[in-house]
PDB file of C-alpha atoms and ligand atoms in Angstrom:
ATOM      1  CA  MET A   1       0.000   0.000   0.000  1.00  0.00           C
ATOM      2  CA  SER A   2       2.984   2.290   0.305  1.00  0.00           C
ATOM      3  CA  GLU A   3       2.878   2.256  -3.518  1.00  0.00           C
ATOM      4  CA  LEU A   4      -0.315   4.228  -3.153  1.00  0.00           C
ATOM      5  CA  ASN A   5       1.404   6.578  -0.699  1.00  0.00           C
ATOM      6  CA  ALA A   6      -0.456   5.254   2.344  1.00  0.00           C
ATOM      7  CA  LYS A   7       0.444   7.188   5.455  1.00  0.00           C
ATOM      8  CA  GLU A   8       2.778   5.356   7.856  1.00  0.00           C
ATOM      9  CA  ASN A   9       0.258   5.357  10.715  1.00  0.00           C
ATOM     10  CA  LEU A  10      -2.117   3.345   8.508  1.00  0.00           C
ATOM     11  CA  LEU A  11       0.449   0.547   8.318  1.00  0.00           C
ATOM     12  CA  ASP A  12       1.148   0.700  12.069  1.00  0.00           C
ATOM     13  CA  ARG A  13      -2.413   0.309  13.325  1.00  0.00           C
ATOM     14  CA  VAL A  14      -3.320  -2.485  15.769  1.00  0.00           C
ATOM     15  CA  PHE A  15      -6.314  -4.804  15.094  1.00  0.00           C
ATOM     16  CA  ALA A  16      -8.365  -7.323  17.117  1.00  0.00           C
ATOM     17  CA  ASP A  17      -7.716 -10.102  14.581  1.00  0.00           C
ATOM     18  CA  ALA A  18      -6.439 -10.818  11.104  1.00  0.00           C
ATOM     19  CA  GLY A  19      -9.932 -10.597   9.595  1.00  0.00           C
ATOM     20  CA  GLU A  20     -10.487  -7.084  10.944  1.00  0.00           C
ATOM     21  CA  ARG A  21      -7.026  -6.086   9.759  1.00  0.00           C
ATOM     22  CA  ASP A  22      -7.547  -7.412   6.217  1.00  0.00           C
ATOM     23  CA  GLN A  23     -10.934  -5.759   5.929  1.00  0.00           C
ATOM     24  CA  SER A  24      -9.535  -2.438   7.119  1.00  0.00           C
ATOM     25  CA  TYR A  25      -6.579  -2.642   4.715  1.00  0.00           C
ATOM     26  CA  ARG A  26      -8.874  -3.494   1.816  1.00  0.00           C
ATOM     27  CA  GLN A  27     -11.040  -0.486   2.600  1.00  0.00           C
ATOM     28  CA  SER A  28      -8.048   1.863   2.842  1.00  0.00           C
ATOM     29  CA  GLU A  29      -6.657   0.450  -0.385  1.00  0.00           C
ATOM     30  CA  ARG A  30      -9.976   1.104  -2.144  1.00  0.00           C
ATOM     31  CA  GLN A  31     -10.011   4.687  -0.865  1.00  0.00           C
ATOM     32  CA  LEU A  32      -6.440   5.306  -1.980  1.00  0.00           C
ATOM     33  CA  ALA A  33      -7.080   3.774  -5.400  1.00  0.00           C
ATOM     34  CA  GLU A  34     -10.127   6.020  -5.703  1.00  0.00           C
ATOM     35  CA  ARG A  35      -7.990   9.065  -4.992  1.00  0.00           C
ATOM     36  CA  HIS A  36      -5.490   8.056  -7.651  1.00  0.00           C
ATOM     37  CA  LYS A  37      -8.324   7.550 -10.169  1.00  0.00           C
ATOM     38  CA  GLU A  38      -9.676  11.006  -9.380  1.00  0.00           C
ATOM     39  CA  HIS A  39      -6.218  12.447  -9.842  1.00  0.00           C
ATOM     40  CA  LEU A  40      -5.899  10.787 -13.267  1.00  0.00           C
ATOM     41  CA  GLN A  41      -9.314  12.190 -14.231  1.00  0.00           C
ATOM     42  CA  SER A  42      -8.267  15.709 -13.301  1.00  0.00           C
ATOM     43  CA  LEU A  43      -5.026  15.218 -15.267  1.00  0.00           C
ATOM     44  CA  LYS A  44      -7.109  14.193 -18.298  1.00  0.00           C
ATOM     45  CA  ASN A  45      -9.706  16.933 -17.948  1.00  0.00           C
ATOM     46  CA  THR A  46      -7.862  19.873 -16.441  1.00  0.00           C
ATOM     47  CA  THR A  47      -4.083  20.053 -15.915  1.00  0.00           C
ATOM     48  CA  ARG A  48      -3.167  17.811 -18.895  1.00  0.00           C
ATOM     49  CA  ARG A  49       0.549  17.894 -17.984  1.00  0.00           C
ATOM     50  CA  PRO A  50       2.355  16.155 -15.106  1.00  0.00           C
ATOM     51  CA  LEU A  51       3.529  18.371 -12.262  1.00  0.00           C
ATOM     52  CA  THR A  52       7.238  17.990 -13.140  1.00  0.00           C
ATOM     53  CA  CYS A  53       6.493  19.334 -16.652  1.00  0.00           C
ATOM     54  CA  ARG A  54       4.463  22.225 -15.229  1.00  0.00           C
ATOM     55  CA  LEU A  55       7.238  23.039 -12.740  1.00  0.00           C
ATOM     56  CA  GLU A  56       9.701  23.019 -15.620  1.00  0.00           C
ATOM     57  CA  SER A  57       7.546  25.486 -17.584  1.00  0.00           C
ATOM     58  CA  SER A  58       7.147  27.803 -14.581  1.00  0.00           C
ATOM     59  CA  LEU A  59      10.896  27.790 -13.973  1.00  0.00           C
ATOM     60  CA  ILE A  60      11.627  28.484 -17.648  1.00  0.00           C
ATOM     61  CA  ASP A  61       9.158  31.400 -17.625  1.00  0.00           C
ATOM     62  CA  GLY A  62      10.565  32.831 -14.382  1.00  0.00           C
ATOM     63  CA  LEU A  63      14.190  32.516 -15.437  1.00  0.00           C
ATOM     64  CA  THR A  64      13.795  33.879 -18.969  1.00  0.00           C
ATOM     65  CA  ALA A  65      11.804  36.829 -17.567  1.00  0.00           C
ATOM     66  CA  ALA A  66      14.802  37.495 -15.283  1.00  0.00           C
ATOM     67  CA  GLY A  67      17.215  37.552 -18.251  1.00  0.00           C
ATOM     68  CA  PHE A  68      18.449  33.940 -18.226  1.00  0.00           C
ATOM     69  CA  VAL A  69      18.936  32.334 -21.643  1.00  0.00           C
ATOM     70  CA  GLN A  70      18.065  28.648 -22.065  1.00  0.00           C
ATOM     71  CA  VAL A  71      20.780  26.445 -23.534  1.00  0.00           C
ATOM     72  CA  VAL A  72      20.502  22.879 -24.820  1.00  0.00           C
ATOM     73  CA  THR A  73      23.596  20.684 -24.667  1.00  0.00           C
ATOM     74  CA  PRO A  74      24.382  16.992 -25.345  1.00  0.00           C
ATOM     75  CA  ILE A  75      23.302  14.257 -22.946  1.00  0.00           C
ATOM     76  CA  LEU A  76      26.294  12.156 -24.004  1.00  0.00           C
ATOM     77  CA  LEU A  77      29.368  13.476 -22.216  1.00  0.00           C
ATOM     78  CA  SER A  78      33.014  12.668 -22.877  1.00  0.00           C
ATOM     79  CA  ARG A  79      35.297  11.231 -20.201  1.00  0.00           C
ATOM     80  CA  GLY A  80      37.503  14.282 -20.677  1.00  0.00           C
ATOM     81  CA  MET A  81      34.669  16.661 -19.720  1.00  0.00           C
ATOM     82  CA  LEU A  82      34.077  14.701 -16.507  1.00  0.00           C
ATOM     83  CA  ALA A  83      37.801  14.721 -15.774  1.00  0.00           C
ATOM     84  CA  LYS A  84      37.766  18.521 -16.006  1.00  0.00           C
ATOM     85  CA  MET A  85      35.277  18.412 -13.098  1.00  0.00           C
ATOM     86  CA  THR A  86      37.947  16.311 -11.290  1.00  0.00           C
ATOM     87  CA  ILE A  87      35.702  13.257 -11.628  1.00  0.00           C
ATOM     88  CA  THR A  88      38.392  10.787 -12.673  1.00  0.00           C
ATOM     89  CA  ARG A  89      38.716   7.023 -12.192  1.00  0.00           C
ATOM     90  CA  ASP A  90      39.274   7.066  -8.426  1.00  0.00           C
ATOM     91  CA  HIS A  91      36.626   9.713  -7.660  1.00  0.00           C
ATOM     92  CA  PRO A  92      33.586   8.390  -5.710  1.00  0.00           C
ATOM     93  CA  LEU A  93      31.167   9.809  -8.300  1.00  0.00           C
ATOM     94  CA  THR A  94      32.813   7.733 -11.063  1.00  0.00           C
ATOM     95  CA  ARG A  95      31.105   4.624  -9.677  1.00  0.00           C
ATOM     96  CA  GLN A  96      27.749   6.338 -10.254  1.00  0.00           C
ATOM     97  CA  VAL A  97      28.395   7.075 -13.912  1.00  0.00           C
ATOM     98  CA  PHE A  98      26.642   5.133 -16.683  1.00  0.00           C
ATOM     99  CA  TRP A  99      29.289   4.542 -19.343  1.00  0.00           C
ATOM    100  CA  VAL A 100      28.037   4.171 -22.895  1.00  0.00           C
ATOM    101  CA  GLU A 101      31.381   3.505 -24.511  1.00  0.00           C
ATOM    102  CA  GLU A 102      34.938   3.585 -23.240  1.00  0.00           C
ATOM    103  CA  ASP A 103      35.026   7.355 -23.492  1.00  0.00           C
ATOM    104  CA  LYS A 104      31.395   8.455 -23.326  1.00  0.00           C
ATOM    105  CA  CYS A 105      28.844   8.503 -20.553  1.00  0.00           C
ATOM    106  CA  LEU A 106      25.324   9.724 -19.840  1.00  0.00           C
ATOM    107  CA  ARG A 107      25.840  13.054 -18.122  1.00  0.00           C
ATOM    108  CA  PRO A 108      25.489  12.823 -14.325  1.00  0.00           C
ATOM    109  CA  MET A 109      25.199  16.620 -14.082  1.00  0.00           C
ATOM    110  CA  LEU A 110      24.868  19.699 -16.292  1.00  0.00           C
ATOM    111  CA  ALA A 111      27.800  21.625 -14.834  1.00  0.00           C
ATOM    112  CA  PRO A 112      30.564  20.487 -17.263  1.00  0.00           C
ATOM    113  CA  ASN A 113      28.565  21.582 -20.331  1.00  0.00           C
ATOM    114  CA  LEU A 114      27.590  24.879 -18.716  1.00  0.00           C
ATOM    115  CA  TYR A 115      31.185  25.527 -17.666  1.00  0.00           C
ATOM    116  CA  HIS A 116      32.194  24.878 -21.265  1.00  0.00           C
ATOM    117  CA  LEU A 117      29.671  27.394 -22.676  1.00  0.00           C
ATOM    118  CA  MET A 118      30.318  30.076 -20.058  1.00  0.00           C
ATOM    119  CA  ARG A 119      33.682  31.161 -21.424  1.00  0.00           C
ATOM    120  CA  ASP A 120      32.429  31.756 -24.988  1.00  0.00           C
ATOM    121  CA  LEU A 121      29.175  33.377 -23.930  1.00  0.00           C
ATOM    122  CA  VAL A 122      30.749  35.828 -21.483  1.00  0.00           C
ATOM    123  CA  ARG A 123      33.175  36.793 -24.263  1.00  0.00           C
ATOM    124  CA  LEU A 124      30.361  37.224 -26.800  1.00  0.00           C
ATOM    125  CA  TRP A 125      27.724  38.815 -24.563  1.00  0.00           C
ATOM    126  CA  GLY A 126      29.728  40.462 -21.810  1.00  0.00           C
ATOM    127  CA  LYS A 127      28.456  40.653 -18.228  1.00  0.00           C
ATOM    128  CA  PRO A 128      26.026  39.849 -16.778  1.00  0.00           C
ATOM    129  CA  MET A 129      25.989  36.461 -18.528  1.00  0.00           C
ATOM    130  CA  ARG A 130      22.994  34.376 -17.438  1.00  0.00           C
ATOM    131  CA  ILE A 131      22.178  30.898 -18.750  1.00  0.00           C
ATOM    132  CA  PHE A 132      20.315  27.783 -17.646  1.00  0.00           C
ATOM    133  CA  GLU A 133      19.680  24.289 -18.930  1.00  0.00           C
ATOM    134  CA  VAL A 134      16.999  21.800 -17.992  1.00  0.00           C
ATOM    135  CA  GLY A 135      17.252  18.169 -18.987  1.00  0.00           C
ATOM    136  CA  PRO A 136      17.915  14.538 -18.102  1.00  0.00           C
ATOM    137  CA  CYS A 137      20.832  13.465 -15.905  1.00  0.00           C
ATOM    138  CA  PHE A 138      21.816   9.934 -14.908  1.00  0.00           C
ATOM    139  CA  ARG A 139      23.425   8.459 -11.814  1.00  0.00           C
ATOM    140  CA  LYS A 140      23.661   4.886 -10.554  1.00  0.00           C
ATOM    141  CA  GLU A 141      22.017   5.166  -7.157  1.00  0.00           C
ATOM    142  CA  SER A 142      21.201   2.505  -4.596  1.00  0.00           C
ATOM    143  CA  GLN A 143      17.487   3.050  -5.236  1.00  0.00           C
ATOM    144  CA  GLY A 144      16.380   4.913  -2.108  1.00  0.00           C
ATOM    145  CA  ALA A 145      13.129   6.821  -1.790  1.00  0.00           C
ATOM    146  CA  LEU A 146      14.846  10.071  -2.785  1.00  0.00           C
ATOM    147  CA  HIS A 147      17.075   8.986  -5.659  1.00  0.00           C
ATOM    148  CA  LEU A 148      16.339   8.066  -9.252  1.00  0.00           C
ATOM    149  CA  ASN A 149      18.751   6.623 -11.807  1.00  0.00           C
ATOM    150  CA  GLU A 150      17.438   9.140 -14.320  1.00  0.00           C
ATOM    151  CA  PHE A 151      16.211  12.512 -13.176  1.00  0.00           C
ATOM    152  CA  THR A 152      15.778  16.032 -14.490  1.00  0.00           C
ATOM    153  CA  MET A 153      18.153  18.733 -13.455  1.00  0.00           C
ATOM    154  CA  LEU A 154      17.663  22.447 -13.862  1.00  0.00           C
ATOM    155  CA  ASN A 155      20.962  24.267 -13.550  1.00  0.00           C
ATOM    156  CA  LEU A 156      21.269  28.043 -13.740  1.00  0.00           C
ATOM    157  CA  VAL A 157      24.469  30.038 -13.708  1.00  0.00           C
ATOM    158  CA  GLU A 158      25.321  33.725 -13.715  1.00  0.00           C
ATOM    159  CA  ILE A 159      28.632  35.480 -14.334  1.00  0.00           C
ATOM    160  CA  ASP A 160      28.824  39.064 -13.163  1.00  0.00           C
ATOM    161  CA  ASP A 161      30.877  41.457 -11.045  1.00  0.00           C
ATOM    162  CA  LEU A 162      29.732  39.648  -7.927  1.00  0.00           C
ATOM    163  CA  GLU A 163      32.904  39.882  -5.858  1.00  0.00           C
ATOM    164  CA  GLY A 164      31.983  39.694  -2.169  1.00  0.00           C
ATOM    165  CA  ARG A 165      28.275  39.229  -2.740  1.00  0.00           C
ATOM    166  CA  GLN A 166      28.139  35.740  -4.256  1.00  0.00           C
ATOM    167  CA  GLN A 167      26.290  34.309  -1.224  1.00  0.00           C
ATOM    168  CA  SER A 168      23.580  36.960  -1.218  1.00  0.00           C
ATOM    169  CA  ARG A 169      23.204  36.594  -5.013  1.00  0.00           C
ATOM    170  CA  LEU A 170      22.837  32.845  -4.523  1.00  0.00           C
ATOM    171  CA  GLN A 171      20.028  33.503  -2.056  1.00  0.00           C
ATOM    172  CA  GLU A 172      18.367  35.841  -4.588  1.00  0.00           C
ATOM    173  CA  LEU A 173      18.589  33.242  -7.337  1.00  0.00           C
ATOM    174  CA  ALA A 174      17.191  30.526  -5.055  1.00  0.00           C
ATOM    175  CA  ASP A 175      14.344  32.944  -4.230  1.00  0.00           C
ATOM    176  CA  LEU A 176      13.805  33.576  -7.953  1.00  0.00           C
ATOM    177  CA  ALA A 177      13.499  29.846  -8.724  1.00  0.00           C
ATOM    178  CA  MET A 178      11.313  29.061  -5.716  1.00  0.00           C
ATOM    179  CA  GLY A 179       9.175  32.132  -6.438  1.00  0.00           C
ATOM    180  CA  ALA A 180       8.654  30.923 -10.017  1.00  0.00           C
ATOM    181  CA  ILE A 181       7.012  27.728  -8.743  1.00  0.00           C
ATOM    182  CA  GLY A 182       5.311  29.374  -5.760  1.00  0.00           C
ATOM    183  CA  PHE A 183       7.154  27.274  -3.172  1.00  0.00           C
ATOM    184  CA  LYS A 184       7.795  29.041   0.126  1.00  0.00           C
ATOM    185  CA  ASP A 185       8.933  26.519   2.716  1.00  0.00           C
ATOM    186  CA  TYR A 186      12.683  26.300   1.989  1.00  0.00           C
ATOM    187  CA  ARG A 187      15.966  27.456   3.462  1.00  0.00           C
ATOM    188  CA  LEU A 188      19.633  27.613   2.470  1.00  0.00           C
ATOM    189  CA  GLU A 189      22.315  25.634   4.312  1.00  0.00           C
ATOM    190  CA  THR A 190      26.023  25.005   3.702  1.00  0.00           C
ATOM    191  CA  SER A 191      27.197  21.402   3.241  1.00  0.00           C
ATOM    192  CA  GLU A 192      30.181  19.349   2.044  1.00  0.00           C
ATOM    193  CA  SER A 193      30.489  18.363  -1.621  1.00  0.00           C
ATOM    194  CA  GLU A 194      32.785  15.849  -3.352  1.00  0.00           C
ATOM    195  CA  VAL A 195      32.985  17.999  -6.476  1.00  0.00           C
ATOM    196  CA  TYR A 196      32.891  21.582  -5.221  1.00  0.00           C
ATOM    197  CA  GLY A 197      34.312  21.154  -1.704  1.00  0.00           C
ATOM    198  CA  GLU A 198      31.376  23.032  -0.283  1.00  0.00           C
ATOM    199  CA  THR A 199      27.857  23.692  -1.574  1.00  0.00           C
ATOM    200  CA  ILE A 200      25.026  25.882  -0.395  1.00  0.00           C
ATOM    201  CA  ASP A 201      21.958  23.683  -0.504  1.00  0.00           C
ATOM    202  CA  VAL A 202      18.316  24.614  -0.875  1.00  0.00           C
ATOM    203  CA  LEU A 203      16.375  22.439   1.571  1.00  0.00           C
ATOM    204  CA  ALA A 204      12.718  21.751   2.301  1.00  0.00           C
ATOM    205  CA  GLY A 205      12.749  20.077   5.723  1.00  0.00           C
ATOM    206  CA  ASP A 206      15.448  17.390   5.341  1.00  0.00           C
ATOM    207  CA  LEU A 207      14.978  17.137   1.572  1.00  0.00           C
ATOM    208  CA  GLU A 208      17.682  18.621  -0.660  1.00  0.00           C
ATOM    209  CA  LEU A 209      15.971  20.409  -3.528  1.00  0.00           C
ATOM    210  CA  GLY A 210      19.071  21.958  -5.015  1.00  0.00           C
ATOM    211  CA  SER A 211      22.759  22.657  -4.553  1.00  0.00           C
ATOM    212  CA  GLY A 212      24.424  25.973  -5.196  1.00  0.00           C
ATOM    213  CA  ALA A 213      28.064  26.922  -5.603  1.00  0.00           C
ATOM    214  CA  TYR A 214      30.003  30.009  -6.532  1.00  0.00           C
ATOM    215  CA  GLY A 215      33.343  31.180  -7.866  1.00  0.00           C
ATOM    216  CA  PRO A 216      36.120  32.132  -8.139  1.00  0.00           C
ATOM    217  CA  HIS A 217      36.573  28.402  -7.566  1.00  0.00           C
ATOM    218  CA  ARG A 218      39.546  26.058  -7.978  1.00  0.00           C
ATOM    219  CA  LEU A 219      37.761  24.317 -10.902  1.00  0.00           C
ATOM    220  CA  ASP A 220      37.462  27.576 -12.889  1.00  0.00           C
ATOM    221  CA  GLN A 221      40.996  27.516 -14.266  1.00  0.00           C
ATOM    222  CA  GLN A 222      40.302  24.263 -16.173  1.00  0.00           C
ATOM    223  CA  TRP A 223      37.516  26.022 -18.037  1.00  0.00           C
ATOM    224  CA  GLY A 224      39.165  29.391 -18.581  1.00  0.00           C
ATOM    225  CA  ILE A 225      36.781  31.216 -16.262  1.00  0.00           C
ATOM    226  CA  ILE A 226      38.154  34.192 -14.352  1.00  0.00           C
ATOM    227  CA  ASP A 227      35.032  36.160 -13.373  1.00  0.00           C
ATOM    228  CA  PRO A 228      32.944  35.573 -10.257  1.00  0.00           C
ATOM    229  CA  TRP A 229      29.922  33.321 -10.824  1.00  0.00           C
ATOM    230  CA  VAL A 230      27.056  31.751  -8.922  1.00  0.00           C
ATOM    231  CA  GLY A 231      25.065  28.678  -9.925  1.00  0.00           C
ATOM    232  CA  ILE A 232      22.391  26.341  -8.564  1.00  0.00           C
ATOM    233  CA  GLY A 233      21.210  22.922  -9.751  1.00  0.00           C
ATOM    234  CA  PHE A 234      17.723  21.730  -8.814  1.00  0.00           C
ATOM    235  CA  GLY A 235      16.180  18.281  -9.254  1.00  0.00           C
ATOM    236  CA  LEU A 236      12.711  18.709 -10.751  1.00  0.00           C
ATOM    237  CA  GLU A 237      11.438  15.442  -9.271  1.00  0.00           C
ATOM    238  CA  ARG A 238      12.652  16.560  -5.825  1.00  0.00           C
ATOM    239  CA  LEU A 239      10.664  19.776  -6.316  1.00  0.00           C
ATOM    240  CA  ALA A 240       7.595  17.672  -7.187  1.00  0.00           C
ATOM    241  CA  VAL A 241       8.130  15.590  -4.027  1.00  0.00           C
ATOM    242  CA  ALA A 242       8.274  18.775  -1.949  1.00  0.00           C
ATOM    243  CA  VAL A 243       5.188  20.303  -3.562  1.00  0.00           C
ATOM    244  CA  GLU A 244       3.071  17.109  -3.423  1.00  0.00           C
ATOM    245  CA  GLY A 245       4.429  15.548  -0.234  1.00  0.00           C
ATOM    246  CA  HIS A 246       5.177  12.225  -1.973  1.00  0.00           C
ATOM    247  CA  ARG A 247       6.923   9.676   0.222  1.00  0.00           C
ATOM    248  CA  ASN A 248       8.731   8.181  -2.758  1.00  0.00           C
ATOM    249  CA  ILE A 249      10.392  10.092  -5.590  1.00  0.00           C
ATOM    250  CA  HIS A 250       9.588   7.284  -8.042  1.00  0.00           C
ATOM    251  CA  ARG A 251       6.055   8.660  -8.215  1.00  0.00           C
ATOM    252  CA  ALA A 252       7.453  11.829  -9.765  1.00  0.00           C
ATOM    253  CA  GLY A 253      10.086  10.277 -12.037  1.00  0.00           C
ATOM    254  CA  ARG A 254       9.936   9.000 -15.596  1.00  0.00           C
ATOM    255  CA  SER A 255       7.812   5.885 -15.178  1.00  0.00           C
ATOM    256  CA  LEU A 256       5.671   3.179 -16.753  1.00  0.00           C
ATOM    257  CA  SER A 257       3.892   2.540 -13.434  1.00  0.00           C
ATOM    258  CA  TYR A 258       2.930   6.077 -12.434  1.00  0.00           C
ATOM    259  CA  LEU A 259       1.550   9.027 -14.321  1.00  0.00           C
ATOM    260  CA  ASP A 260       1.770  12.396 -12.575  1.00  0.00           C
ATOM    261  CA  GLY A 261       2.165  10.607  -9.244  1.00  0.00           C
ATOM    262  CA  ALA A 262      -0.858   8.333  -9.725  1.00  0.00           C
ATOM    263  CA  ARG A 263      -0.483   4.543  -9.805  1.00  0.00           C
ATOM    264  CA  LEU A 264      -1.724   3.032 -13.075  1.00  0.00           C
ATOM    265  CA  ASN A 265      -2.420  -0.586 -11.999  1.00  0.00           C
ATOM    266  CA  ILE A 266      -5.519   0.331  -9.973  1.00  0.00           C
TER     267      ILE A 266
HETATM  268  P1  ATP B 301      21.996  13.927  -2.681  1.00  0.00           P
HETATM  269  O1  ATP B 301      23.019  14.369  -1.642  1.00  0.00           O
HETATM  270  O2  ATP B 301      20.586  14.149  -2.263  1.00  0.00           O
HETATM  271  O3  ATP B 301      22.283  12.561  -3.212  1.00  0.00           O
HETATM  272  P2  ATP B 301      23.607  15.411  -4.474  1.00  0.00           P
HETATM  273  O4  ATP B 301      24.158  16.467  -3.564  1.00  0.00           O
HETATM  274  O5  ATP B 301      24.469  14.260  -4.842  1.00  0.00           O
HETATM  275  O6  ATP B 301      22.193  14.896  -3.929  1.00  0.00           O
HETATM  276  P3  ATP B 301      23.753  17.310  -6.586  1.00  0.00           P
HETATM  277  O7  ATP B 301      24.942  16.814  -7.309  1.00  0.00           O
HETATM  278  O8  ATP B 301      23.887  18.453  -5.650  1.00  0.00           O
HETATM  279  O9  ATP B 301      23.077  16.088  -5.830  1.00  0.00           O
HETATM  280  O10 ATP B 301      22.609  17.577  -7.676  1.00  0.00           O
HETATM  281  C1  ATP B 301      21.766  18.720  -7.681  1.00  0.00           C
HETATM  282  C2  ATP B 301      20.328  18.333  -7.421  1.00  0.00           C
HETATM  283  O11 ATP B 301      19.910  17.314  -8.311  1.00  0.00           O
HETATM  284  C3  ATP B 301      20.099  17.754  -6.041  1.00  0.00           C
HETATM  285  O12 ATP B 301      19.950  18.791  -5.096  1.00  0.00           O
HETATM  286  C4  ATP B 301      18.816  16.992  -6.241  1.00  0.00           C
HETATM  287  O13 ATP B 301      17.694  17.859  -6.212  1.00  0.00           O
HETATM  288  C5  ATP B 301      18.955  16.474  -7.658  1.00  0.00           C
HETATM  289  N1  ATP B 301      19.448  15.091  -7.671  1.00  0.00           N
HETATM  290  C6  ATP B 301      20.732  14.660  -7.562  1.00  0.00           C
HETATM  291  N2  ATP B 301      20.819  13.319  -7.643  1.00  0.00           N
HETATM  292  C7  ATP B 301      19.543  12.892  -7.831  1.00  0.00           C
HETATM  293  C8  ATP B 301      18.953  11.596  -8.014  1.00  0.00           C
HETATM  294  N3  ATP B 301      19.694  10.478  -8.059  1.00  0.00           N
HETATM  295  N4  ATP B 301      17.610  11.521  -8.166  1.00  0.00           N
HETATM  296  C9  ATP B 301      16.851  12.635  -8.155  1.00  0.00           C
HETATM  297  N5  ATP B 301      17.332  13.877  -7.999  1.00  0.00           N
HETATM  298  C10 ATP B 301      18.669  14.014  -7.842  1.00  0.00           C
HETATM  299 MG1   MG B 302      23.982  18.468  -3.559  1.00  0.00          MG
END
């Protein structure tokens, strides 16, 4: 029944006998299935697009209105691009990478491609240079309730004369993204990162919605970046979990079993 997002207390209840328990479970299951059917009806008749897709549209609208330009880069990433993020053979993240060929993988993050574009675009456009990408990323995960093997990242980055105010700009950009989807219950917190050393995370309760970083950073030299920058990467399915209160992120991910969070085998 947890597939139907039954609340934990439903599974913990105490019954007089097995018959009473089975009857009660059957009733709860029927009610939950009913709710999922209603949700699918409202998807068909009203919203017509899953929440993750609607969140993506709202973020695109909010970011482009704020001057960010959308970029679209390859999903197949070379080993060399990962190495420039310091993700080489002995790095812990390497074990999470899906290799397609000896020297190509499915991108586990958008940052290498954005880093690559930043140098040309700041040269061509000057400052401020604001771009974002939204698209699939892949990581081998040990299938917890908060991790998917394929998920959708939205990564924004800005280069500007931000010296000394990168942290406050990061807060502003987190506010911009959260404002675009109308989500209020979040906070920023600093944490350790294997790639960046330190990240500033956007959290809803214990759930990490996004991770931000800023430069000048030791990785910048590899990519020919000298100006200050700030960037944040959000997981769209994590945002859907936060908005809907799902207990399992698989309800929000690319799926053949769920559509917009509703179970299909009901
Ligand atoms: P976590 O610590 O939760 O595993 P992370 O710090 O490894 O996440 P980042 O590299 O910071 O993840 O990626 C940016 C964002 O992408 C995360 O904040 C999260 O919202 C999302 N994300 C990362 N990995 C996954 C995953 N396997 N499934 C779903 N979303 C993910
Ligand atoms: Mg993170």
